[in-house]
Tab-separated table of C-alpha atoms (C1' of nucleotides) in Angstrom:
chain	number	residue	atom	x	y	z
C	247	UNK	CA	15.671	-21.677	19.064
C	248	UNK	CA	14.911	-24.580	18.088
C	249	UNK	CA	14.082	-23.624	14.534
C	250	UNK	CA	18.874	-22.075	14.702
C	251	UNK	CA	18.744	-25.912	14.386
C	252	UNK	CA	17.708	-27.609	10.988
C	253	UNK	CA	19.519	-30.379	11.353
C	254	UNK	CA	17.246	-31.504	14.826
C	255	UNK	CA	14.749	-34.240	13.902
C	256	UNK	CA	11.397	-34.994	15.023
C	257	UNK	CA	13.941	-38.695	16.499
C	258	UNK	CA	15.716	-35.964	19.115
C	259	UNK	CA	12.505	-34.009	19.886
C	260	UNK	CA	11.054	-37.747	21.389
C	261	UNK	CA	14.298	-38.069	23.120
C	262	UNK	CA	13.979	-34.538	24.965
C	263	UNK	CA	10.550	-34.820	25.931
C	264	UNK	CA	9.359	-38.610	26.135
C	265	UNK	CA	10.227	-38.244	29.757
C	266	UNK	CA	8.986	-34.678	30.525
C	267	UNK	CA	5.561	-36.974	28.064
C	268	UNK	CA	5.061	-39.513	31.193
C	269	UNK	CA	6.115	-36.513	34.329
C	270	UNK	CA	2.291	-34.624	32.767
C	271	UNK	CA	-1.045	-35.329	33.050
C	272	UNK	CA	-2.610	-36.425	30.243
C	273	UNK	CA	-4.436	-32.783	29.487
C	274	UNK	CA	-1.599	-30.577	29.791
C	275	UNK	CA	0.936	-32.912	27.454
C	276	UNK	CA	-1.588	-32.624	24.823
C	277	UNK	CA	-1.964	-28.683	25.266
C	278	UNK	CA	2.188	-28.685	25.054
C	279	UNK	CA	2.387	-31.220	22.140
C	280	UNK	CA	0.123	-28.306	20.398
C	281	UNK	CA	2.341	-26.191	21.366
C	282	UNK	CA	5.329	-27.808	20.410
C	283	UNK	CA	3.766	-28.843	17.191
C	284	UNK	CA	2.951	-25.151	16.242
C	285	UNK	CA	6.316	-24.354	17.044
C	286	UNK	CA	8.108	-26.841	14.394
C	287	UNK	CA	5.072	-25.922	11.427
C	288	UNK	CA	5.592	-22.645	11.990
C	289	UNK	CA	9.333	-21.684	12.299
C	290	UNK	CA	10.912	-25.064	10.469
C	291	UNK	CA	10.681	-25.825	6.773
C	292	UNK	CA	8.810	-29.284	7.262
C	293	UNK	CA	8.720	-30.933	4.012
C	294	UNK	CA	4.616	-31.298	2.796
C	295	UNK	CA	3.227	-34.470	4.625
C	296	UNK	CA	5.491	-34.294	7.701
C	297	UNK	CA	4.082	-36.028	10.807
C	298	UNK	CA	5.216	-34.768	13.429
C	299	UNK	CA	3.449	-34.800	17.298
C	300	UNK	CA	0.435	-36.957	15.882
C	301	UNK	CA	-0.395	-34.629	12.799
C	302	UNK	CA	-0.026	-34.085	9.683
C	303	UNK	CA	1.658	-31.188	8.140
C	304	UNK	CA	-0.804	-30.575	5.081
C	305	UNK	CA	0.701	-28.256	2.055
C	306	UNK	CA	4.361	-26.943	3.615
C	307	UNK	CA	3.955	-23.568	4.419
C	308	UNK	CA	8.098	-22.633	5.050
C	309	UNK	CA	11.984	-23.193	3.002
C	310	UNK	CA	15.116	-23.105	2.512
C	311	UNK	CA	16.414	-21.453	0.021
C	312	UNK	CA	17.798	-25.276	-1.177
C	313	UNK	CA	14.259	-26.823	-0.370
C	314	UNK	CA	12.710	-24.190	-2.774
C	315	UNK	CA	15.778	-24.677	-5.041
C	316	UNK	CA	15.131	-28.560	-5.644
C	317	UNK	CA	11.173	-27.855	-5.862
C	318	UNK	CA	11.352	-25.294	-8.438
C	319	UNK	CA	14.366	-27.348	-10.138
C	320	UNK	CA	16.235	-23.661	-10.724
C	321	UNK	CA	19.857	-21.953	-9.717
C	322	UNK	CA	19.983	-21.784	-6.046
C	323	UNK	CA	22.507	-19.322	-6.696
C	324	UNK	CA	20.267	-17.569	-8.305
C	325	UNK	CA	17.386	-17.913	-6.560
C	326	UNK	CA	19.206	-17.171	-3.301
C	327	UNK	CA	20.222	-13.183	-4.587
C	328	UNK	CA	16.553	-12.648	-5.680
C	329	UNK	CA	14.856	-13.951	-2.601
C	330	UNK	CA	18.112	-11.594	-0.889
C	331	UNK	CA	16.831	-8.115	-3.389
C	332	UNK	CA	13.008	-8.976	-2.427
C	333	UNK	CA	13.686	-9.179	1.122
C	334	UNK	CA	12.879	-12.603	2.143
C	335	UNK	CA	16.238	-13.860	3.341
C	336	UNK	CA	18.735	-11.244	4.576
C	337	UNK	CA	21.987	-10.803	2.713
C	338	UNK	CA	25.599	-11.954	3.351
C	339	UNK	CA	24.903	-14.279	5.439
C	340	UNK	CA	27.114	-17.860	5.330
C	341	UNK	CA	24.444	-19.954	6.499
C	342	UNK	CA	21.106	-20.233	4.617
C	343	UNK	CA	19.750	-23.427	5.265
C	344	UNK	CA	19.015	-21.694	8.937
C	345	UNK	CA	16.584	-18.931	6.819
C	346	UNK	CA	13.617	-19.393	6.148
C	347	UNK	CA	9.777	-17.807	4.481
C	348	UNK	CA	6.712	-18.002	3.961
C	349	UNK	CA	6.734	-21.150	0.408
C	350	UNK	CA	4.095	-19.817	-1.383
C	351	UNK	CA	6.128	-15.884	-1.473
C	352	UNK	CA	8.811	-17.914	-2.663
C	353	UNK	CA	7.255	-19.936	-5.071
C	354	UNK	CA	6.591	-17.217	-6.544
C	355	UNK	CA	9.712	-16.054	-6.441
C	356	UNK	CA	10.942	-19.245	-8.166
C	357	UNK	CA	8.668	-19.356	-10.839
C	358	UNK	CA	9.402	-16.159	-12.048
C	359	UNK	CA	12.615	-16.877	-12.447
C	360	UNK	CA	11.816	-19.835	-14.512
C	361	UNK	CA	10.086	-16.670	-16.881
C	362	UNK	CA	12.990	-14.143	-16.955
C	363	UNK	CA	14.069	-13.568	-20.401
C	364	UNK	CA	17.557	-11.391	-19.155
C	365	UNK	CA	17.637	-8.542	-21.831
C	366	UNK	CA	19.996	-8.634	-23.737
C	367	UNK	CA	17.834	-11.118	-25.729
C	368	UNK	CA	14.801	-8.739	-25.158
C	369	UNK	CA	15.614	-6.786	-28.878
C	370	UNK	CA	15.427	-10.355	-30.635
C	371	UNK	CA	12.145	-11.503	-27.880
C	372	UNK	CA	10.571	-7.924	-28.472
C	373	UNK	CA	12.224	-8.308	-32.333
C	374	UNK	CA	13.130	-4.739	-32.234
C	375	UNK	CA	15.812	-2.374	-32.493
C	376	UNK	CA	18.207	-2.448	-29.119
C	377	UNK	CA	18.082	1.220	-28.222
C	378	UNK	CA	14.486	0.731	-28.487
C	379	UNK	CA	14.771	-2.326	-26.228
C	380	UNK	CA	16.751	0.177	-23.616
C	381	UNK	CA	14.586	2.714	-23.847
C	382	UNK	CA	11.765	0.712	-22.534
C	383	UNK	CA	13.016	-0.428	-19.424
C	384	UNK	CA	14.349	3.046	-18.787
C	385	UNK	CA	10.431	4.184	-19.423
C	386	UNK	CA	9.175	1.707	-16.983
C	387	UNK	CA	7.498	0.355	-19.989
C	388	UNK	CA	9.155	-2.522	-19.457
C	389	UNK	CA	10.299	-3.183	-15.780
C	390	UNK	CA	13.012	-5.553	-13.972
C	391	UNK	CA	11.999	-7.490	-11.900
C	392	UNK	CA	13.903	-6.304	-9.028
C	393	UNK	CA	15.521	-2.901	-9.951
C	394	UNK	CA	19.656	-2.252	-8.708
C	395	UNK	CA	18.347	-0.140	-5.878
C	396	UNK	CA	18.373	-3.173	-3.394
C	397	UNK	CA	21.931	-3.823	-4.254
C	398	UNK	CA	21.699	-7.825	-4.991
C	399	UNK	CA	23.751	-9.279	-6.563
C	400	UNK	CA	23.469	-11.094	-10.397
C	401	UNK	CA	22.331	-9.860	-13.780
C	402	UNK	CA	18.597	-11.646	-13.507
C	403	UNK	CA	17.439	-8.578	-11.526
C	404	UNK	CA	17.484	-6.390	-14.792
C	405	UNK	CA	15.806	-9.227	-16.385
C	406	UNK	CA	11.931	-8.956	-17.707
C	407	UNK	CA	9.026	-11.304	-16.545
C	408	UNK	CA	8.592	-13.315	-19.825
C	409	UNK	CA	4.433	-12.059	-18.460
C	410	UNK	CA	4.895	-7.801	-18.637
C	411	UNK	CA	6.479	-8.711	-22.537
C	412	UNK	CA	3.622	-11.194	-23.251
C	413	UNK	CA	1.378	-8.124	-22.167
C	414	UNK	CA	3.001	-5.765	-23.677
C	415	UNK	CA	2.894	-6.778	-27.087
C	416	UNK	CA	-1.221	-7.690	-26.402
C	417	UNK	CA	-1.232	-3.503	-25.978
C	418	UNK	CA	0.888	-2.985	-28.630
C	419	UNK	CA	-1.469	-4.779	-30.690
C	420	UNK	CA	-4.668	-3.584	-29.742
C	421	UNK	CA	-3.806	-0.161	-30.950
C	422	UNK	CA	-2.812	-1.257	-34.652
C	423	UNK	CA	-4.914	-2.068	-36.848
C	424	UNK	CA	-4.044	-5.943	-38.711
C	425	UNK	CA	-3.603	-5.499	-42.535
C	426	UNK	CA	-1.817	-7.637	-45.240
C	427	UNK	CA	0.193	-5.285	-46.440
C	428	UNK	CA	1.655	-2.113	-45.327
C	429	UNK	CA	-0.169	0.823	-46.778
C	430	UNK	CA	1.229	3.905	-48.479
C	431	UNK	CA	3.654	6.396	-46.853
C	432	UNK	CA	3.721	4.811	-43.191
C	433	UNK	CA	7.183	3.109	-42.498
C	434	UNK	CA	8.705	0.911	-39.150
C	435	UNK	CA	9.160	2.869	-36.065
C	436	UNK	CA	12.600	3.792	-36.294
C	437	UNK	CA	11.836	5.380	-39.209
C	438	UNK	CA	9.054	7.576	-37.512
C	439	UNK	CA	11.052	8.642	-34.762
C	440	UNK	CA	14.127	9.960	-36.872
C	441	UNK	CA	11.404	11.735	-38.708
C	442	UNK	CA	9.699	12.808	-35.841
C	443	UNK	CA	12.645	13.825	-34.352
C	444	UNK	CA	11.821	11.967	-31.294
C	445	UNK	CA	13.148	8.260	-29.317
C	446	UNK	CA	11.285	5.473	-30.646
C	447	UNK	CA	10.296	4.881	-27.412
C	448	UNK	CA	8.416	7.903	-27.461
C	449	UNK	CA	5.926	7.589	-29.605
C	450	UNK	CA	5.701	3.716	-28.274
C	451	UNK	CA	4.091	5.559	-25.291
C	452	UNK	CA	2.300	7.366	-28.470
C	453	UNK	CA	0.779	3.930	-29.204
C	454	UNK	CA	0.462	1.880	-26.093
C	455	UNK	CA	-1.347	5.360	-24.826
C	456	UNK	CA	-3.672	5.010	-27.925
C	457	UNK	CA	-3.304	8.984	-29.103
C	458	UNK	CA	-2.131	7.568	-32.719
C	459	UNK	CA	-4.896	6.535	-34.868
C	460	UNK	CA	-2.758	4.931	-38.029
C	461	UNK	CA	-1.230	2.126	-36.921
C	462	UNK	CA	-0.867	-0.613	-38.121
C	463	UNK	CA	0.657	-4.272	-37.846
C	464	UNK	CA	0.890	-6.732	-40.167
C	465	UNK	CA	-0.843	-10.084	-38.972
C	466	UNK	CA	1.713	-11.701	-40.469
C	467	UNK	CA	4.794	-9.340	-38.226
C	468	UNK	CA	5.529	-10.508	-34.555
C	469	UNK	CA	5.720	-7.927	-31.705
C	470	UNK	CA	7.985	-4.573	-33.374
C	471	UNK	CA	8.499	-5.626	-36.781
C	472	UNK	CA	5.060	-6.061	-37.454
C	473	UNK	CA	4.199	-2.124	-36.446
C	474	UNK	CA	3.816	0.589	-39.223
C	475	UNK	CA	2.799	3.943	-39.013
C	476	UNK	CA	2.102	7.606	-40.655
C	477	UNK	CA	5.192	9.832	-39.416
C	478	UNK	CA	3.316	12.715	-40.503
C	479	UNK	CA	0.871	11.928	-37.599
C	480	UNK	CA	3.602	11.194	-34.972
C	481	UNK	CA	5.231	13.993	-35.672
C	482	UNK	CA	2.160	16.051	-34.742
C	483	UNK	CA	1.422	14.458	-32.027
C	484	UNK	CA	5.675	13.560	-30.466
C	485	UNK	CA	5.051	17.955	-30.210
C	486	UNK	CA	0.929	18.166	-29.497
C	487	UNK	CA	1.435	15.634	-26.621
C	488	UNK	CA	5.622	14.978	-25.141
C	489	UNK	CA	6.156	18.043	-23.836
C	490	UNK	CA	8.484	19.556	-21.310
C	491	UNK	CA	11.885	17.030	-21.486
C	492	UNK	CA	11.253	12.976	-20.150
C	493	UNK	CA	12.244	10.976	-17.597
C	494	UNK	CA	15.626	10.141	-18.487
C	495	UNK	CA	16.521	13.962	-20.098
C	496	UNK	CA	15.616	14.813	-16.183
C	497	UNK	CA	17.334	12.436	-14.587
C	498	UNK	CA	20.460	12.369	-16.936
C	499	UNK	CA	20.354	16.754	-15.356
C	500	UNK	CA	20.172	15.330	-12.189
C	501	UNK	CA	23.439	13.277	-12.568
C	502	UNK	CA	21.250	9.729	-10.762
C	503	UNK	CA	20.550	6.485	-11.557
C	504	UNK	CA	17.462	5.618	-13.665
C	505	UNK	CA	15.895	3.703	-10.782
C	506	UNK	CA	16.918	6.265	-7.893
C	507	UNK	CA	15.357	8.585	-10.461
C	508	UNK	CA	11.433	6.581	-10.884
C	509	UNK	CA	12.293	5.817	-6.642
C	510	UNK	CA	12.126	10.094	-6.450
C	511	UNK	CA	8.893	10.484	-8.785
C	512	UNK	CA	7.071	7.950	-7.026
C	513	UNK	CA	7.864	9.387	-3.163
C	514	UNK	CA	6.712	12.768	-5.212
C	515	UNK	CA	10.032	15.129	-4.278
C	516	UNK	CA	10.359	14.960	-8.482
C	517	UNK	CA	6.634	15.734	-9.425
C	518	UNK	CA	6.328	15.068	-13.352
C	519	UNK	CA	3.585	15.471	-15.337
C	520	UNK	CA	1.880	12.334	-16.041
C	521	UNK	CA	-0.112	11.753	-18.762
C	522	UNK	CA	-3.215	9.879	-18.491
C	523	UNK	CA	-4.684	7.548	-20.918
C	524	UNK	CA	-8.770	7.726	-20.864
C	525	UNK	CA	-8.891	3.969	-19.780
C	526	UNK	CA	-5.892	4.641	-17.476
C	527	UNK	CA	-3.962	2.002	-18.048
C	528	UNK	CA	-1.350	3.549	-19.432
C	529	UNK	CA	0.591	6.759	-17.562
C	530	UNK	CA	3.031	8.386	-19.507
C	531	UNK	CA	5.697	10.665	-17.330
C	532	UNK	CA	7.024	14.347	-18.256
C	533	UNK	CA	8.384	17.207	-17.152
C	534	UNK	CA	8.527	20.970	-16.595
C	535	UNK	CA	11.740	22.458	-18.316
C	536	UNK	CA	13.566	23.389	-15.165
C	537	UNK	CA	12.415	20.359	-13.358
C	538	UNK	CA	15.972	19.427	-12.596
C	539	UNK	CA	17.187	23.683	-11.693
C	540	UNK	CA	13.580	23.576	-9.190
C	541	UNK	CA	15.276	20.553	-8.349
C	542	UNK	CA	18.849	21.176	-7.597
C	543	UNK	CA	17.651	24.237	-5.904
C	544	UNK	CA	16.171	22.551	-3.448
C	545	UNK	CA	18.281	19.186	-2.735
C	546	UNK	CA	21.740	18.501	-3.817
C	547	UNK	CA	23.417	15.474	-4.517
C	548	UNK	CA	27.400	13.757	-4.032
C	549	UNK	CA	28.397	13.773	-7.702
C	550	UNK	CA	26.799	17.534	-7.920
C	551	UNK	CA	29.402	18.579	-4.674
C	552	UNK	CA	32.042	15.757	-5.558
C	553	UNK	CA	32.372	17.759	-8.809
C	554	UNK	CA	32.580	21.530	-7.722
C	555	UNK	CA	35.107	20.484	-5.289
C	556	UNK	CA	37.016	18.674	-7.083
C	557	UNK	CA	37.396	15.767	-5.402
C	558	UNK	CA	36.811	11.975	-5.710
C	559	UNK	CA	33.980	9.793	-3.563
C	560	UNK	CA	36.202	8.977	-1.553
C	561	UNK	CA	37.422	12.056	-0.204
C	562	UNK	CA	34.145	13.828	-0.107
C	563	UNK	CA	32.614	10.761	2.032
C	564	UNK	CA	35.145	10.929	5.033
C	565	UNK	CA	35.014	14.846	4.279
C	566	UNK	CA	30.457	15.231	4.770
C	567	UNK	CA	31.437	13.119	7.977
C	568	UNK	CA	33.923	14.834	9.435
C	569	UNK	CA	31.487	17.676	9.026
C	570	UNK	CA	28.297	15.785	10.154
C	571	UNK	CA	26.632	16.192	7.178
C	572	UNK	CA	23.633	13.922	6.496
C	573	UNK	CA	21.726	12.988	3.837
C	574	UNK	CA	18.213	13.807	3.549
C	575	UNK	CA	17.763	10.356	1.778
C	576	UNK	CA	20.389	7.273	1.742
C	577	UNK	CA	21.760	5.194	-1.060
C	578	UNK	CA	20.021	1.968	0.356
C	579	UNK	CA	17.112	3.971	0.135
C	580	UNK	CA	16.892	5.373	-3.254
C	581	UNK	CA	20.493	4.729	-4.937
C	582	UNK	CA	22.132	8.094	-4.587
C	583	UNK	CA	21.852	9.926	-1.887
C	584	UNK	CA	20.781	12.753	-1.466
C	585	UNK	CA	20.717	16.186	0.395
C	586	UNK	CA	19.017	18.821	1.065
C	587	UNK	CA	20.245	21.913	0.915
C	588	UNK	CA	19.285	23.905	4.139
C	589	UNK	CA	20.928	21.126	6.416
C	590	UNK	CA	23.930	21.324	4.945
C	591	UNK	CA	27.122	23.478	5.945
C	592	UNK	CA	27.516	26.274	5.084
C	593	UNK	CA	30.482	24.926	1.985
C	594	UNK	CA	28.714	22.282	0.647
C	595	UNK	CA	25.910	23.767	-1.306
C	596	UNK	CA	26.704	23.952	-3.925
E	113	DG	C1'	27.740	20.899	-45.506
E	114	DC	C1'	27.147	20.236	-40.088
E	115	DC	C1'	24.928	18.147	-37.084
E	116	DC	C1'	21.987	14.611	-34.217
E	117	DC	C1'	20.191	10.160	-33.272
E	118	DG	C1'	19.936	5.262	-33.914
E	119	DA	C1'	22.477	0.797	-34.794
E	120	DA	C1'	26.502	-2.022	-34.670
E	121	DC	C1'	30.196	-3.416	-32.798
E	122	DC	C1'	34.024	-4.233	-29.354
E	123	DA	C1'	35.955	-5.093	-24.527
E	124	DT	C1'	35.968	-6.692	-19.935
E	125	DA	C1'	34.288	-8.203	-15.938
E	126	DG	C1'	31.875	-11.111	-13.197
E	127	DG	C1'	27.349	-13.757	-12.292
E	128	DT	C1'	25.720	-18.412	-14.853
E	129	DG	C1'	24.946	-23.070	-16.098
E	130	DT	C1'	26.403	-27.552	-15.652
E	131	DC	C1'	30.396	-31.065	-14.965
E	132	DT	C1'	31.984	-33.603	-11.271
Z	265	DA	C1'	29.096	-27.962	-2.908
Z	266	DG	C1'	33.013	-26.096	-6.073
Z	267	DA	C1'	34.912	-25.334	-10.204
Z	268	DC	C1'	35.827	-24.399	-14.990
Z	269	DA	C1'	34.014	-22.338	-18.945
Z	270	DC	C1'	30.513	-19.308	-20.744
Z	271	DC	C1'	27.746	-15.944	-21.554
Z	272	DT	C1'	25.384	-11.745	-20.370
Z	273	DA	C1'	25.795	-6.866	-19.138
Z	274	DT	C1'	27.492	-2.772	-19.648
Z	275	DG	C1'	30.121	1.729	-21.237
Z	276	DG	C1'	32.742	3.295	-24.907
Z	277	DT	C1'	33.666	4.249	-29.835
Z	278	DT	C1'	32.804	4.100	-34.572
Z	279	DC	C1'	29.253	4.372	-38.880
Z	280	DG	C1'	25.169	5.770	-41.434
Z	281	DG	C1'	20.902	7.825	-42.595
Z	282	DG	C1'	18.406	12.398	-43.178
Z	283	DG	C1'	17.045	16.830	-40.980
Z	284	DC	C1'	17.849	21.752	-41.036
DNA sequence: GCCCCGAACCATAGGTGTCT
DNA sequence: AGACACCTATGGTTCGGGGC
C-alpha cells in the first residue's frame, strides 16, 4: 500500500530496502529494484524527472488533485469537483491527496477548465439573447462540459468549453453569405422566430443544417447579432422540416430533467426521429406527437406516480421501497428514476 | 382584443475568487 | 488550507410586441 502513504520519501525506501539489498545477490537485487521502481512510478504521483532507485522518470505519469491544480494554475476546489464529475477521483473523500490519476487525462480536464465560459455569459459571448442561449444548451447545440447527471458540485459543470463556442460560430458563418448591409426584407433571428412562430433555437438548427438558403451575415457583425434571414423562407421550412415535437416539449411532458431526456434518447429508450444533413455534421432530433404517451404507456416516473397518489417524493420513496418496487433506471444513471410499468405492483402503475 | 412567446428584471442559495 | 466577499445559476414574474 505504498501509494496510500504520500509522505513516504525515497530516503525511507532506502532505509527499508538497504538491509534487504545487501542480503541479495546482484541479479535478484536488480529485479527487485525494477519491480519496486515500476511500482513507485505506476502508483505514486512523482513529478517529471524524479529520480527513483537509479532511474529517471521522464514525463509525469500520475497527478494528485493538488499537484495538477498547481501545475495548471487552476482553483483546486473547482478542479476537484470536475475530476470527481469525470470519474477520475472518487467523490466525497476527505483525503484527496491519496488519490492519483492519469496525468494526461487530468491535464486535458484542467486545460478545458481554463477555457470555460459560464452559461450566463453565453449571451454576451455569442451576441444572442438569453432564451436563445438557453435553447442552444437544451438542444445540445452547445453542451455543458459535465452534465448534471454526475451530481458534481459547482456550476462549472454547466459551463461550455470555449472551443465549442468557436466551432458553433464558425459553422453558423459557413452557412451565411457575408454582406455589407442588410438586404431588403431580411430580419434578425428573434424577428424571424416570431414570424415563423417557432423558437429561435429551431431556426438556428435549420441554419446549421443548411436548410435555409437565404441567410446572410454582416461582415462587421459578430456572433448571432450578425445573422439576418428571410422570415418567409424560415417559416416555410420550419413547418416543412420541424415536424413533430421538440426534445424540450417531450422531456417536459415526461416531467424529467433535460439531461435525463437526452440520456434516454441516447439509450434508444425514447426513440427520436433524426433529421440528418447531407454532410452528417448536424443532427436535429424530433419526436412523434405521441412520443410522451407512448413512453408513458410502457414506463413511468416517480413524479407521475407521486402526483397521482398525492404523495411527496420522500413519502413515495418509502412506500415504494416497502412494496419492493425497483426502478429500471436509477437516478445516478440517468438523473431520474424510471420504472417499467409491468414490473410495478398494481397500485403504482399510474 | 386575446394569447403566446421572447426579453428583462428580481431574489436567493451556494459555488468561486482571492486574500491571508 | 481557511475565511470572507462577490458573482453566478436559476426560477418566478412581469412587460411588450406581433400574430391570430
